Coordinates of C-alpha atoms in Angstrom, one line a residue:
X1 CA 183.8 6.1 -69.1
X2 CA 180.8 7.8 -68.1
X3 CA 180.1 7.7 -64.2
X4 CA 176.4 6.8 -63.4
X5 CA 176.6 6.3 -59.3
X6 CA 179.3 7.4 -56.8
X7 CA 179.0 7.0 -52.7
X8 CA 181.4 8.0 -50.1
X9 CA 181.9 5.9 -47.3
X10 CA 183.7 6.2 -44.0
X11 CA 185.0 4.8 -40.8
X12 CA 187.2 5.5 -38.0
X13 CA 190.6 4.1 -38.4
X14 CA 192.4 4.5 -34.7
X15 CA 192.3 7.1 -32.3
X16 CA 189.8 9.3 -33.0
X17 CA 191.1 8.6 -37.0
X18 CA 188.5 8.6 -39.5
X19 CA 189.3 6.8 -42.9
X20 CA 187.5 7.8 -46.1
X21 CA 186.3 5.4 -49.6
X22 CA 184.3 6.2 -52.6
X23 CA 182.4 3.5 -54.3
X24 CA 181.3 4.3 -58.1
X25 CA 179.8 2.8 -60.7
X26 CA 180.7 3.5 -64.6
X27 CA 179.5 2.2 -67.8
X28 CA 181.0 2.5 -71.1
X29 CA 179.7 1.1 -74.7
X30 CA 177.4 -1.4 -72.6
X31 CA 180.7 -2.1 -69.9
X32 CA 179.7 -2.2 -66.6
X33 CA 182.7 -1.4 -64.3
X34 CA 182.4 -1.2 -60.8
X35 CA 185.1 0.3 -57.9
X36 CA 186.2 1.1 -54.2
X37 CA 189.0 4.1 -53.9
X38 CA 190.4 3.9 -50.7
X39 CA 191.9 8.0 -49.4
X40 CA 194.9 8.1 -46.7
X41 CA 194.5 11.6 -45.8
X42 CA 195.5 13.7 -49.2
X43 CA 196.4 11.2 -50.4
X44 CA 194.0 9.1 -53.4
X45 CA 195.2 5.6 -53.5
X46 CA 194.8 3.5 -56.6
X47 CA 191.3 1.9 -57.5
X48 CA 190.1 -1.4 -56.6
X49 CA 188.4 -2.6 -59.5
X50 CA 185.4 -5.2 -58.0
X51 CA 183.3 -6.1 -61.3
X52 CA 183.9 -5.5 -65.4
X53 CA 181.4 -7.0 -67.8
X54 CA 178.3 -6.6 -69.6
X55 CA 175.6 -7.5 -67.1
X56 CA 174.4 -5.4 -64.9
X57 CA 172.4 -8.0 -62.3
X58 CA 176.1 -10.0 -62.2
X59 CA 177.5 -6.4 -61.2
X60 CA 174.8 -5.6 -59.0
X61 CA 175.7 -8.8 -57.0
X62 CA 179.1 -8.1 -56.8
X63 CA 177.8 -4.3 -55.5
X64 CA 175.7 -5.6 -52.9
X65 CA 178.4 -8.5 -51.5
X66 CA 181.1 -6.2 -51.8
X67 CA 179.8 -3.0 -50.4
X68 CA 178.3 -5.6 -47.3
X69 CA 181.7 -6.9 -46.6
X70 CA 183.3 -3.3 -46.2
X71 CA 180.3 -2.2 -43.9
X72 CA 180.8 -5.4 -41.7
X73 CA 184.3 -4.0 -41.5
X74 CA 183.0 -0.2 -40.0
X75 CA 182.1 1.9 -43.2
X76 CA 179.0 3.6 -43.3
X77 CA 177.8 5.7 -46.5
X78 CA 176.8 9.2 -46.9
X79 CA 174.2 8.4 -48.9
X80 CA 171.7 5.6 -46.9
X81 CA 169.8 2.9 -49.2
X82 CA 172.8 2.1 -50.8
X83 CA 172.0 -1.9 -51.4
X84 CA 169.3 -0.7 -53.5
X85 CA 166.8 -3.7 -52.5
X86 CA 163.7 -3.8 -49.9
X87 CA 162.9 -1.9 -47.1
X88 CA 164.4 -2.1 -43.5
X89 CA 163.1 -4.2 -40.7
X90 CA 160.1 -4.3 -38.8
X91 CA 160.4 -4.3 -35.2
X92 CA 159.4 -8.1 -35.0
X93 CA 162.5 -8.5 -37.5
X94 CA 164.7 -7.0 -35.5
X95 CA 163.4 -8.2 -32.2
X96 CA 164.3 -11.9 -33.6
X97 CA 167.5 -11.0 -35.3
X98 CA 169.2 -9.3 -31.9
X99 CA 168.1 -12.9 -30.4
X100 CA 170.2 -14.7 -32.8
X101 CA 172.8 -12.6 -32.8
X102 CA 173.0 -12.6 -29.1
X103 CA 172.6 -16.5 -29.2
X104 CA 176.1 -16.9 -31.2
X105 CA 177.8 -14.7 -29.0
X106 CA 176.8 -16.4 -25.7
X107 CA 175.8 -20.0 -26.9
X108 CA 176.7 -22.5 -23.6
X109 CA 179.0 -24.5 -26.1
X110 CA 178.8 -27.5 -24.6
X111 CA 174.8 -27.8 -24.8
X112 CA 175.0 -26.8 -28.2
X113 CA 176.9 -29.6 -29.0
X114 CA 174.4 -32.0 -26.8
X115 CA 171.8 -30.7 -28.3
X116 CA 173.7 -31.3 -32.1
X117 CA 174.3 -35.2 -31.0
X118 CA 170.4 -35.4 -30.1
X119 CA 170.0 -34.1 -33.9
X120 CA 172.1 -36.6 -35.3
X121 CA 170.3 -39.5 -33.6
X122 CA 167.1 -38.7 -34.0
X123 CA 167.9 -38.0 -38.2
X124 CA 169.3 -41.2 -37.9
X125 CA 166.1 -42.8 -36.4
X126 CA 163.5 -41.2 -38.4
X127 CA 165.9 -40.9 -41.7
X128 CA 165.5 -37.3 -42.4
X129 CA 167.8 -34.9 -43.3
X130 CA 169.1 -33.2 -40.0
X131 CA 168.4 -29.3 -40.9
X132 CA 164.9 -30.7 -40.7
X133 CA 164.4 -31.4 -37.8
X134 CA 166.5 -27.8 -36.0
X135 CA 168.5 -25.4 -37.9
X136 CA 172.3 -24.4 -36.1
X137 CA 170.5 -21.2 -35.9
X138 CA 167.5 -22.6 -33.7
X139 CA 169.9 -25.0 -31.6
X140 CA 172.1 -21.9 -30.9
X141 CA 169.3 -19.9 -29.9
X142 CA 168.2 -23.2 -27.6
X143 CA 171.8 -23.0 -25.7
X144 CA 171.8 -19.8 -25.2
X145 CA 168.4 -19.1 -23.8
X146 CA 168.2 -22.4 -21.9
X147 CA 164.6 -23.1 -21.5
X148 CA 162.9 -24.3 -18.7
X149 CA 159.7 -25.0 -19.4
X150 CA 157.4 -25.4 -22.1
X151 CA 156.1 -21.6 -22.1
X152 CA 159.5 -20.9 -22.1
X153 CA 160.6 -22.8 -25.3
X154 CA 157.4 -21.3 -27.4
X155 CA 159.3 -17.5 -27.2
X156 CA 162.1 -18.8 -29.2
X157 CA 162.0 -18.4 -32.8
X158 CA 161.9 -21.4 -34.9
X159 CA 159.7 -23.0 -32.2
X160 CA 156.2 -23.2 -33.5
X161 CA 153.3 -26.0 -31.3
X162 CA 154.1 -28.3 -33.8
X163 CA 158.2 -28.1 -33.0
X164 CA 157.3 -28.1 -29.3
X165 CA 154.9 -30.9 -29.0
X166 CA 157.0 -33.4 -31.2
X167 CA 160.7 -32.5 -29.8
X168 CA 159.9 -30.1 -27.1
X169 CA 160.4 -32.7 -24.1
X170 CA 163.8 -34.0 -25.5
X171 CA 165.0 -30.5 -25.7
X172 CA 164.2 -29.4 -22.6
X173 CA 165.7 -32.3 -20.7
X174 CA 169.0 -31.1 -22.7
X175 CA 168.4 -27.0 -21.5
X176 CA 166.6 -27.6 -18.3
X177 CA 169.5 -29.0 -16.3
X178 CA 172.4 -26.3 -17.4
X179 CA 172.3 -23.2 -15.2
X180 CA 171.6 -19.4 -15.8
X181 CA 171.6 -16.3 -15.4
X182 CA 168.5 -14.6 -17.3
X183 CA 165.4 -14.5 -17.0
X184 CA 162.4 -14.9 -19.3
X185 CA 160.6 -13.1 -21.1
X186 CA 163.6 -12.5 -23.2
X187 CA 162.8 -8.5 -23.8
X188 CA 166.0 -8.0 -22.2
X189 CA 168.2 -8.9 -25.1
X190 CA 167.0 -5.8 -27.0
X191 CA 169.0 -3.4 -24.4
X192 CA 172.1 -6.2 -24.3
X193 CA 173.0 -6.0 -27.4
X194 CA 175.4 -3.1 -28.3
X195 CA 173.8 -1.3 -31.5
X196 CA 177.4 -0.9 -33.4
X197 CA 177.7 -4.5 -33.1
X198 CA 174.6 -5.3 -34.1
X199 CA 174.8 -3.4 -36.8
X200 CA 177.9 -5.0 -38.2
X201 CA 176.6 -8.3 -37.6
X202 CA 173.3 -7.6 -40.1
X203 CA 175.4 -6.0 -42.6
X204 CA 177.7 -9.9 -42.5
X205 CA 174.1 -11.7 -42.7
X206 CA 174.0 -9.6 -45.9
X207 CA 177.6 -10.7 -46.9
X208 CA 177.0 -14.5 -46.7
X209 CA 173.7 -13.7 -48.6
X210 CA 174.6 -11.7 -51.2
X211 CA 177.6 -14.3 -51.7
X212 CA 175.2 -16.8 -52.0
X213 CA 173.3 -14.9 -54.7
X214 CA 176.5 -14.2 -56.8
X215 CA 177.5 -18.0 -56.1
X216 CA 174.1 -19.0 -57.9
X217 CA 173.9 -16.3 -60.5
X218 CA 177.6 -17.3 -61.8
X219 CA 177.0 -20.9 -61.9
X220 CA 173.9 -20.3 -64.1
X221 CA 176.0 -18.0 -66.5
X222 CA 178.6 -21.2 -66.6
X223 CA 175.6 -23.9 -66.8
X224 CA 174.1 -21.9 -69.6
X225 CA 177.0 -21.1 -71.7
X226 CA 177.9 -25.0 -71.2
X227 CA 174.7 -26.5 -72.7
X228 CA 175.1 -24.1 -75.3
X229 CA 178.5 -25.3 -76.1
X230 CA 177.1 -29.1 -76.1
X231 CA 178.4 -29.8 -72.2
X232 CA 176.8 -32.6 -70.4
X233 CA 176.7 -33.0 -66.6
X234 CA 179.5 -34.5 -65.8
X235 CA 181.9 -31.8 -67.9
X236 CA 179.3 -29.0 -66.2
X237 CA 180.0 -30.6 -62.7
X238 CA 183.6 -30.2 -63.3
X239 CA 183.8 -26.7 -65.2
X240 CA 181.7 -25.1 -62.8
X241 CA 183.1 -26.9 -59.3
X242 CA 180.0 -28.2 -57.6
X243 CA 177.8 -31.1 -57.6
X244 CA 175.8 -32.9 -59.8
X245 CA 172.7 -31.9 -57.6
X246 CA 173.6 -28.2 -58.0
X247 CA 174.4 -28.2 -61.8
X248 CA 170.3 -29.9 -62.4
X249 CA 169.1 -27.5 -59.7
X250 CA 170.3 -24.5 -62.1
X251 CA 169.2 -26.5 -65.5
X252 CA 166.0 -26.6 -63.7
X253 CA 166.0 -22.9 -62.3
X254 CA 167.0 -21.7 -66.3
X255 CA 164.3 -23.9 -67.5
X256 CA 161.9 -22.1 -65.3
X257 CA 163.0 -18.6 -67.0
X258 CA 162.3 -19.8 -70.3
X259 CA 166.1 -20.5 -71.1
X260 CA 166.4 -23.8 -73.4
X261 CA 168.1 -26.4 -71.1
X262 CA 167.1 -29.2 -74.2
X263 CA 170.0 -29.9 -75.7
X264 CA 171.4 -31.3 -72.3
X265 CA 168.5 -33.4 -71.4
X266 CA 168.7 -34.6 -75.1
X267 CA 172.6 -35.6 -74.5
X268 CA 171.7 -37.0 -71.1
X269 CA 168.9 -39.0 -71.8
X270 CA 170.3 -40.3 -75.2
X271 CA 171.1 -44.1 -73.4
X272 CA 167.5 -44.2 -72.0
X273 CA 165.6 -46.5 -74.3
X274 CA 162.1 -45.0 -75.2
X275 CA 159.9 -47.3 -73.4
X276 CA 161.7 -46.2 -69.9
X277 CA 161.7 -42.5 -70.7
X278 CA 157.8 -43.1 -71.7
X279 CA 157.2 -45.2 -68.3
X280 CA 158.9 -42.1 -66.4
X281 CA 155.9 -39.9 -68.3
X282 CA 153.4 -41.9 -68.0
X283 CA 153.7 -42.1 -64.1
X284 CA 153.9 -38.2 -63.8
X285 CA 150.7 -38.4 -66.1
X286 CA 149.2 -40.4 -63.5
X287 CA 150.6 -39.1 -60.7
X288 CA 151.8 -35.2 -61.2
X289 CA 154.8 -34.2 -60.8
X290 CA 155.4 -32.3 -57.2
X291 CA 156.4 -35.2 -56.0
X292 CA 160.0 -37.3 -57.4
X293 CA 159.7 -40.9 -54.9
X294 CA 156.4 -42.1 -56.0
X295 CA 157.1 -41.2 -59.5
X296 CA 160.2 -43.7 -59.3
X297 CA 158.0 -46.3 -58.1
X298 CA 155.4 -46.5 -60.4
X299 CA 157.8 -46.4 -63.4
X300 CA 160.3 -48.6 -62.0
X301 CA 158.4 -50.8 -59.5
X302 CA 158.3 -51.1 -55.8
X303 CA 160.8 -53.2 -55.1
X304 CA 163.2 -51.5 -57.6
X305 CA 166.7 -51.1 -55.4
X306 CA 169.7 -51.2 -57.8
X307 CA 173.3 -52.0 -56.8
X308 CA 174.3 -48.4 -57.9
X309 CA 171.9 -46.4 -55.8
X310 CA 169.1 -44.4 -56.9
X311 CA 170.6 -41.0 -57.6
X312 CA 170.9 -41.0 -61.2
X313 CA 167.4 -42.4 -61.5
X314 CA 166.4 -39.4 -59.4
X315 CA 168.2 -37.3 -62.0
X316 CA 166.9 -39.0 -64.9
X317 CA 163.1 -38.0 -63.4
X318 CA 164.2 -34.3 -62.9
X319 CA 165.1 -34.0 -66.1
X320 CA 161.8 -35.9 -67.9
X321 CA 160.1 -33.7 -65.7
X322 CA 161.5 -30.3 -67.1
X323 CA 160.2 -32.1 -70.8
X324 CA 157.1 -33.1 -69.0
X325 CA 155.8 -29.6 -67.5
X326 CA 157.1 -27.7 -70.5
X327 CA 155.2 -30.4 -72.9
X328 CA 152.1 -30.2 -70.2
X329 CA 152.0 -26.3 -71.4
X330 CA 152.7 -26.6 -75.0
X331 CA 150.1 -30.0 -75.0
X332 CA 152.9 -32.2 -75.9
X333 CA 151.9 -36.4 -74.8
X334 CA 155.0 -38.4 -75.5
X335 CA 158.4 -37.9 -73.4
X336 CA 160.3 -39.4 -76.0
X337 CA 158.3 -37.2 -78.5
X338 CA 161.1 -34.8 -79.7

């Protein structure tokens, strides 16, 4: 196996103990193989083998979570750049990142979770989705920095005019009333936080995204290799251990890439008479296709309600509408035309 990247890493173990890693890279007759070697002193311990296979953006996921995970934990490379991905953060970046990180370690707990029940009301109320209305993220921030006023609220991220005049008031009847002990403006946080902590908290926002990235580029290897072996959604669902929504939002994300994902809408929509499949077309003919509710409306009418709910009709439009974007581009003008 031919070595094509190696990085030493370290951290200190104890009292005043310094522990040692090298993280390498190999490839041999078009085999990826990827490794951490931990060192006690003189002593090499065995490899740790992370990631064997044949593609290299499936490895370099596994690199990037990996190597974040062990630098949450304390290492740091002798080599910098080692995720290999864009530049650092601007000072605005950071400014807004030591704010969150400072807001989940001194959230006021029992605000948060005030402010967590006004969420869940109000998405009740105006039926929308709660993360719509305020992220965790922004609701941490808001328990933390407790603002007073509406000057106040405007210096915390998330919270734009439009945020401020349409919730603003209910938030800060929730903040106002809770006491503190800081000030605003909220430059202060910069010299609060401790940079060693800081720093392993980024590299852990890295871990959770990079996780999230190998998460999605695995379950389009398993979607793929399904609808090649003839799979339909409900045998994808269960071979690859998430939802319906998920599996179409990877059929639709391979689509995109110019995989073929027709073999699975042919299986799906092999129940679907013609004239509904050319109803479905003819309203995103009419209407476009950015948009999934009208769409249902016009082929389906505006009363329609079924017993069963409307999610697989929702799925049935998704996957028309891969057919009908692809056959807008290739000048193809019936959805039942293949």
């Amino acid at each position: 196996m031919q070595i094509v990247f190696m990085n030493r890493l370290s951290r200190m173990s104890g009292a005043d103990q310094e522990a040692f890693a090298q993280l390498w890279i190999g490839e041999e007759e078009g085999i990826w193989s990827l490794g951490w070697r931990d060192f006690s002193g003189a002593e090499e311990l065995s490899d740790n083998i992370w990631y064997e296979g044949g593609s290299w953006n499936e490895m370099l996921c596994v690199y990037r979570h990996e190597l974040a995970v062990k630098m949450g934990d304390g290492y740091r490379p002798l080599i910098d750049g080692v995720f290999h991905e864009e530049e650092g953060l601007n000072s605005r970046n950071q400014e807004q990142l030591k704010l969150q990180h400072y807001s989940e370690q001194h959230a006021n707990e029992a605000i948060y979770e005030e402010l967590c029940a006004w969420r869940r009301g109000r998405a009740s109320s105006e039926r929308k989705a709660p993360y719509i209305l305020a992220s965790n993220r922004l609701l941490r921030m808001l328990s933390a920095f407790l603002p007073r006023t509406p000057e106040e609220l405007l210096q915390i991220p998330g919270v734009g005019e439009g945020k401020a005049s349409q919730y603003g008031g209910e938030w800060l009847n929730i903040t106002s009333g809770a006491s503190r002990d800081h000030s605003y403006p909220l430059s202060w946080v910069n010299e609060a936080v401790e940079e060693e902590a800081f720093s392993s908290w980024l590299y852990k926002q890295k871990e959770l995204k990079y996780k999230k990235q190998l998460e999605r580029l695995r379950l389009r290897r398993i979607v793929l290799q399904g609808i090649e072996n003839g799979l339909g959604m409900d045998q994808l669902k269960t071979t690859s251990g998430v939802g319906r929504r998920e599996v179409l939002e990877a059929v639709e994300e391979l689509e995109k890439d110019g995989y073929s994902v027709e073999k699975l809408i042919e299986l799906e929509l092999q129940g679907i008479s013609p004239n509904e499949q050319d109803s479905i077309w003819t309203a995103y003919e009419l209407l476009g296709d950015s948009f999934l509710k009208p769409v249902l409306y016009k082929a389906y009418g505006e009363e329609f309600s079924p017993a069963e709910g409307l999610d697989m009709y929702y799925e049935r439009l998704r996957l028309i509408r891969i057919r009908f974007r692809r056959g807008t581009e290739n000048g193809v003008e019936m959805a039942t035309g293949f």
